[in-house]
Amino acid sequence: MSNNLLKGKKGIIFGALDDKSIAWKTALKCHEQGAQIVLSNAPVAIRMGEISKLADAVEAPVIGADVTNMDDLKTLFEESQKHFNGGIDFILHSIGMGMNVRKGKHYTEINYEWNQKTLDISAMSLHRVLHTAWELDALNEWGSVVGLSYIAAQRVFPDYNEMADAKALLESVARSFGYHYGVRKKVRVNTISQSPTRTTAGSGVKGFDAFIDYAEKMSPLGNASSDDCANYCVTLFSDLTRFVTMQNLFHDGGFSFTGVSEALVYQMQAAHPQE
Ligand code: NAI
């Protein structure tokens, strides 16, 4: 259902790999709400993924950019401005990659070169994107930028590994750049801390299936789906949230503020029937 919440708005969406991607769902919802979109992803992901299907559905050009490459980002923003014939109103940064996670290195034994890459792709890339927009003065007043985070930035989830540090850095960049962009141009920058979600990036985390069940039981509303995450992104890109900035916003069905749930206590009690 469309309320035209994004009518007339123009945005860049990073990170749609396949139809499970949070960015994919968000592109569909933004289009449904009247936005014009440019899609971007790493050139290799564009070659291997299915983004052209999404591009057709949302009538968007696809412009490749490795988010760790400043020349790629400059070209992407310049081409997007040309395509939109003007400035950009919103950006979704839906990008993550844990090199040590992918290669099965334990947190206590990470390879630091890989770790640099992880932090660059997953966190400092938000700074790179914002810096590029800043230099080109590409974002319109009251623009909105959203990155995607996870609660391992604040609480320990051992198997989330180096990505916990990457998310803590990502949230910090959103806060710090959000300050400067707010003062300069009333642009807001936030992160959404999303429930565990079955996607390519999500499933890379060790023990993911057990983990998703645990989170489901711990959340009074259950895990938030990627479609619901996309809806939340739409609200943050809309004019209904103009004074929300520099925040990490939990979109997790209440997980983050639940100490323990009855469902989990019953499960533990079942394991100790004599007590
Ligand atoms: P996904 O695997 O569909 O998306 C990750 C995207 O990052 C892919 O499209 C990939 O091509 C892109 N990417 C990787 N390296 C890149 C580079 N150098 N340049 C440009 N793009 C690059 O998975 P998902 O889950 O949709 O991930 C989106 C965001 O949501 C990530 O930041 C992830 O950490 C975050 N998130 C995911 C959760 C989950 O459980 N799936 C939970 C909380 C946050």
Coordinates of C-alpha atoms and ligand atoms in Angstrom, one line a residue:
M1 CA 0.0 0.0 0.0
S2 CA 1.4 3.4 -0.9
N3 CA 0.9 6.6 0.9
N4 CA 3.4 8.4 -1.4
L5 CA 5.6 9.1 1.7
L6 CA 8.6 9.5 -0.6
K7 CA 6.9 11.2 -3.6
G8 CA 9.5 13.4 -5.4
K9 CA 12.4 12.1 -3.3
K10 CA 15.6 10.7 -4.9
G11 CA 17.9 8.2 -3.2
I12 CA 20.9 6.0 -3.6
I13 CA 20.5 2.4 -2.3
F14 CA 23.7 0.5 -1.6
G15 CA 23.8 -3.3 -1.0
A16 CA 21.0 -5.1 -2.9
L17 CA 22.6 -8.5 -3.7
D18 CA 19.6 -10.7 -4.0
D19 CA 15.9 -10.7 -3.1
K20 CA 16.7 -11.6 0.5
S21 CA 18.9 -8.4 1.0
I22 CA 17.5 -5.7 3.3
A23 CA 18.5 -3.2 0.6
W24 CA 16.5 -5.1 -2.0
K25 CA 13.3 -4.9 0.1
T26 CA 14.0 -1.3 0.9
A27 CA 14.4 -0.4 -2.8
L28 CA 11.0 -2.0 -3.5
K29 CA 9.3 -0.1 -0.7
C30 CA 10.9 3.2 -1.6
H31 CA 9.8 2.8 -5.2
E32 CA 6.3 1.9 -4.0
Q33 CA 6.2 5.1 -1.9
G34 CA 7.0 7.2 -4.9
A35 CA 10.8 7.6 -4.7
Q36 CA 13.3 7.6 -7.7
I37 CA 16.3 5.4 -7.0
V38 CA 19.8 4.7 -8.1
L39 CA 21.1 1.2 -7.1
S40 CA 24.7 0.6 -6.3
N41 CA 26.8 -2.4 -5.3
A42 CA 30.4 -3.6 -5.7
P43 CA 31.1 -4.5 -9.3
V44 CA 31.8 -8.1 -8.5
A45 CA 28.4 -8.4 -6.6
I46 CA 26.7 -6.8 -9.7
R47 CA 28.2 -9.5 -11.9
M48 CA 27.3 -12.4 -9.6
G49 CA 24.0 -11.1 -8.2
E50 CA 20.6 -10.6 -9.6
I51 CA 20.4 -6.8 -9.3
S52 CA 19.2 -6.3 -12.9
K53 CA 15.8 -7.9 -11.9
L54 CA 15.4 -5.3 -9.1
A55 CA 16.5 -2.5 -11.4
D56 CA 13.7 -3.4 -13.8
A57 CA 11.2 -3.6 -11.0
V58 CA 12.1 -0.2 -9.5
E59 CA 13.0 1.5 -12.8
A60 CA 16.5 2.4 -11.5
P61 CA 19.9 2.5 -13.1
V62 CA 22.6 0.4 -11.5
I63 CA 26.0 2.1 -11.0
G64 CA 28.8 -0.1 -9.7
A65 CA 31.0 1.2 -6.8
D66 CA 33.4 -0.5 -4.4
V67 CA 32.7 1.5 -1.3
T68 CA 36.3 1.5 -0.3
N69 CA 37.3 3.3 -3.6
M70 CA 36.9 7.1 -3.5
D71 CA 37.0 7.4 -7.3
D72 CA 34.2 4.9 -7.7
L73 CA 32.1 6.8 -5.1
K74 CA 32.8 10.2 -6.8
T75 CA 31.6 8.8 -10.1
L76 CA 28.6 7.2 -8.5
F77 CA 27.5 10.5 -6.9
E78 CA 28.2 12.5 -10.1
E79 CA 26.3 10.1 -12.3
S80 CA 23.4 10.0 -9.8
Q81 CA 23.1 13.7 -9.7
K82 CA 23.0 13.7 -13.5
H83 CA 20.4 11.0 -13.5
F84 CA 18.2 12.8 -11.0
N85 CA 18.9 16.2 -12.6
G86 CA 19.7 17.5 -9.1
G87 CA 20.4 16.7 -5.5
I88 CA 19.9 13.5 -3.5
D89 CA 17.4 13.2 -0.6
F90 CA 18.3 9.9 0.9
I91 CA 21.0 7.2 1.1
L92 CA 20.7 3.6 2.4
H93 CA 24.1 2.2 3.4
S94 CA 23.3 -1.6 3.6
I95 CA 26.8 -3.0 3.4
G96 CA 28.8 -5.4 5.5
M97 CA 31.6 -7.9 5.1
G98 CA 33.7 -9.7 7.7
M99 CA 36.9 -11.0 6.2
N100 CA 37.9 -12.9 9.4
V101 CA 34.4 -14.2 9.8
R102 CA 34.3 -15.4 6.3
K103 CA 37.7 -17.1 6.7
G104 CA 36.7 -18.7 10.0
K105 CA 39.3 -16.9 12.2
H106 CA 38.4 -16.7 15.8
Y107 CA 38.1 -13.2 17.4
T108 CA 41.1 -13.8 19.6
E109 CA 43.2 -14.6 16.6
I110 CA 42.2 -12.2 13.8
N111 CA 44.3 -11.3 10.9
Y112 CA 44.8 -7.6 11.2
E113 CA 45.1 -6.9 7.5
W114 CA 41.8 -8.6 6.9
N115 CA 40.4 -6.8 9.9
Q116 CA 41.4 -3.4 8.3
K117 CA 39.4 -4.4 5.2
T118 CA 36.4 -5.4 7.3
L119 CA 36.4 -2.1 9.1
D120 CA 36.8 -0.2 5.9
I121 CA 34.0 -2.0 4.0
S122 CA 31.6 -2.3 6.9
A123 CA 32.1 1.0 8.8
M124 CA 34.5 3.6 7.4
S125 CA 32.7 3.3 4.1
L126 CA 29.8 5.2 5.7
H127 CA 32.3 8.0 6.3
R128 CA 33.6 7.7 2.7
V129 CA 30.0 7.9 1.3
L130 CA 29.2 10.9 3.5
H131 CA 32.5 12.6 2.7
T132 CA 31.9 12.2 -1.0
A133 CA 28.4 13.6 -0.8
W134 CA 29.8 16.5 1.4
E135 CA 32.5 17.4 -1.1
L136 CA 30.1 17.4 -4.0
D137 CA 27.4 19.1 -2.0
A138 CA 25.2 16.3 -3.3
L139 CA 22.6 15.9 -0.5
N140 CA 19.6 18.2 -0.4
E141 CA 18.6 20.0 2.8
W142 CA 16.7 17.7 5.2
G143 CA 18.2 14.7 3.5
S144 CA 18.4 11.4 5.4
V145 CA 21.1 8.8 5.5
V146 CA 20.6 5.4 7.1
G147 CA 23.1 2.6 7.9
L148 CA 22.3 -0.9 9.2
S149 CA 23.8 -2.1 12.4
Y150 CA 23.4 -4.9 14.9
I151 CA 23.2 -5.0 18.7
A152 CA 26.6 -6.7 19.0
A153 CA 27.9 -3.1 18.8
Q154 CA 26.8 -2.8 22.5
R155 CA 26.5 -6.3 23.9
V156 CA 28.7 -9.3 23.4
F157 CA 27.6 -12.0 20.9
P158 CA 30.8 -14.0 20.7
D159 CA 30.3 -15.5 17.2
Y160 CA 29.7 -12.0 15.7
N161 CA 33.5 -11.7 15.9
E162 CA 35.1 -8.6 14.4
M163 CA 31.8 -7.4 13.0
A164 CA 30.9 -6.2 16.5
D165 CA 33.8 -3.7 16.4
A166 CA 32.8 -2.8 12.9
K167 CA 29.2 -2.0 13.9
A168 CA 30.4 0.0 16.9
L169 CA 32.5 2.1 14.6
L170 CA 29.7 2.4 12.1
E171 CA 27.3 3.8 14.8
S172 CA 30.0 6.2 15.9
V173 CA 30.5 7.5 12.3
A174 CA 26.8 8.0 12.0
R175 CA 26.8 10.1 15.2
S176 CA 29.9 12.1 14.4
F177 CA 29.1 12.9 10.8
G178 CA 25.5 13.4 11.7
Y179 CA 26.6 16.3 13.8
H180 CA 28.5 18.0 11.1
Y181 CA 26.0 17.3 8.3
G182 CA 23.2 18.5 10.6
V183 CA 24.9 21.8 11.2
R184 CA 25.8 22.3 7.6
K185 CA 22.7 21.2 5.8
K186 CA 20.1 19.8 8.1
V187 CA 21.0 16.3 6.9
R188 CA 20.2 13.6 9.4
V189 CA 22.3 10.4 9.8
N190 CA 21.1 7.4 11.8
T191 CA 21.7 3.6 12.1
I192 CA 19.0 1.0 12.4
S193 CA 19.9 -1.9 14.7
Q194 CA 18.1 -4.8 13.0
S195 CA 17.0 -8.2 14.3
P196 CA 19.0 -11.2 12.9
T197 CA 17.7 -11.7 9.4
R198 CA 18.2 -14.6 6.9
T199 CA 20.3 -13.0 4.2
T200 CA 23.7 -13.8 2.6
A201 CA 25.6 -11.5 5.1
G202 CA 23.5 -12.7 8.1
S203 CA 24.0 -16.4 7.3
G204 CA 27.7 -16.0 7.4
V205 CA 27.7 -15.7 11.2
K206 CA 28.5 -19.0 12.9
G207 CA 25.5 -20.8 14.5
F208 CA 23.1 -18.4 12.8
D209 CA 20.1 -20.7 12.8
A210 CA 20.2 -21.3 16.6
F211 CA 20.8 -17.7 17.1
I212 CA 17.8 -16.5 15.1
D213 CA 15.6 -18.9 17.2
Y214 CA 17.1 -17.5 20.4
A215 CA 16.4 -13.9 19.3
E216 CA 12.9 -14.8 18.3
K217 CA 12.2 -16.2 21.8
M218 CA 13.8 -13.3 23.5
S219 CA 11.9 -10.6 21.6
P220 CA 8.3 -9.8 22.9
L221 CA 7.3 -9.0 19.3
G222 CA 9.5 -11.7 17.7
N223 CA 12.2 -10.9 15.2
A224 CA 11.7 -8.0 12.9
S225 CA 11.5 -9.1 9.3
S226 CA 13.5 -7.5 6.4
D227 CA 10.2 -6.2 5.0
D228 CA 9.5 -4.4 8.2
C229 CA 13.1 -3.1 8.3
A230 CA 12.5 -1.7 4.8
N231 CA 9.3 0.0 6.1
Y232 CA 11.3 1.6 8.9
C233 CA 13.8 2.8 6.4
V234 CA 11.0 4.5 4.5
T235 CA 9.9 6.3 7.6
L236 CA 13.4 7.6 8.2
F237 CA 13.7 8.8 4.6
S238 CA 10.3 10.5 4.8
D239 CA 9.6 14.0 6.1
L240 CA 7.8 12.5 9.1
T241 CA 11.1 12.0 10.9
R242 CA 13.0 15.2 10.1
F243 CA 14.4 15.8 13.6
V244 CA 15.7 12.3 14.3
T245 CA 19.4 12.3 13.9
M246 CA 22.7 10.8 15.2
Q247 CA 20.7 7.9 16.7
N248 CA 21.1 4.1 16.7
L249 CA 17.5 3.0 16.5
F250 CA 16.6 -0.5 17.6
H251 CA 14.3 -2.4 15.2
D252 CA 14.3 -5.7 16.9
G253 CA 10.9 -6.5 18.4
G254 CA 12.1 -5.5 21.9
F255 CA 15.1 -7.8 22.1
S256 CA 17.5 -5.1 23.2
F257 CA 15.6 -4.2 26.3
T258 CA 14.5 -7.7 27.4
G259 CA 16.6 -9.3 30.1
V260 CA 15.1 -12.7 29.8
S261 CA 11.8 -14.0 28.4
E262 CA 9.3 -16.5 29.8
A263 CA 9.7 -18.6 26.7
L264 CA 13.4 -19.0 27.4
V265 CA 12.9 -19.6 31.1
Y266 CA 10.4 -22.4 30.3
Q267 CA 13.0 -23.9 27.9
M268 CA 15.7 -23.9 30.6
Q269 CA 13.2 -25.4 33.1
A270 CA 12.4 -28.2 30.7
A271 CA 16.1 -29.0 30.7
H272 CA 16.0 -29.2 34.6
P273 CA 12.7 -31.0 35.3
Q274 CA 13.6 -32.1 38.8
E275 CA 14.1 -28.6 40.2
Ligands
NAI1 P1 23.5 -8.9 2.0 O1 24.6 -9.9 1.9 O2 22.3 -9.1 1.2 O3 24.1 -7.4 1.8 C1 25.4 -7.0 2.1 C2 25.9 -6.2 0.9 O4 27.1 -5.6 1.1 C3 25.9 -7.0 -0.4 O5 25.1 -6.5 -1.4 C4 27.4 -6.9 -0.8 O6 27.6 -6.9 -2.2 C5 27.7 -5.5 -0.2 N1 29.2 -5.2 -0.2 C6 30.1 -6.0 0.4 N2 31.4 -5.5 0.1 C7 31.1 -4.3 -0.6 C8 32.0 -3.3 -1.2 N3 33.3 -3.4 -1.1 N4 31.5 -2.3 -1.9 C9 30.1 -2.2 -2.0 N5 29.2 -3.1 -1.5 C10 29.8 -4.2 -0.8 O7 23.1 -9.0 3.6 P2 22.1 -8.0 4.5 O8 21.8 -8.8 5.7 O9 21.0 -7.5 3.7 O10 23.1 -6.9 4.9 C11 22.9 -5.5 4.8 C12 23.3 -4.8 6.1 O11 22.5 -5.2 7.2 C13 24.7 -5.1 6.5 O12 25.3 -3.9 7.0 C14 24.5 -6.1 7.7 O13 25.6 -6.1 8.5 C15 23.3 -5.4 8.3 N6 22.6 -6.3 9.2 C16 22.2 -7.6 8.9 C17 21.6 -8.4 9.8 C18 21.3 -9.8 9.4 O14 21.1 -10.6 10.3 N7 21.2 -10.1 8.1 C19 21.3 -7.9 11.2 C20 21.7 -6.6 11.4 C21 22.3 -5.8 10.5

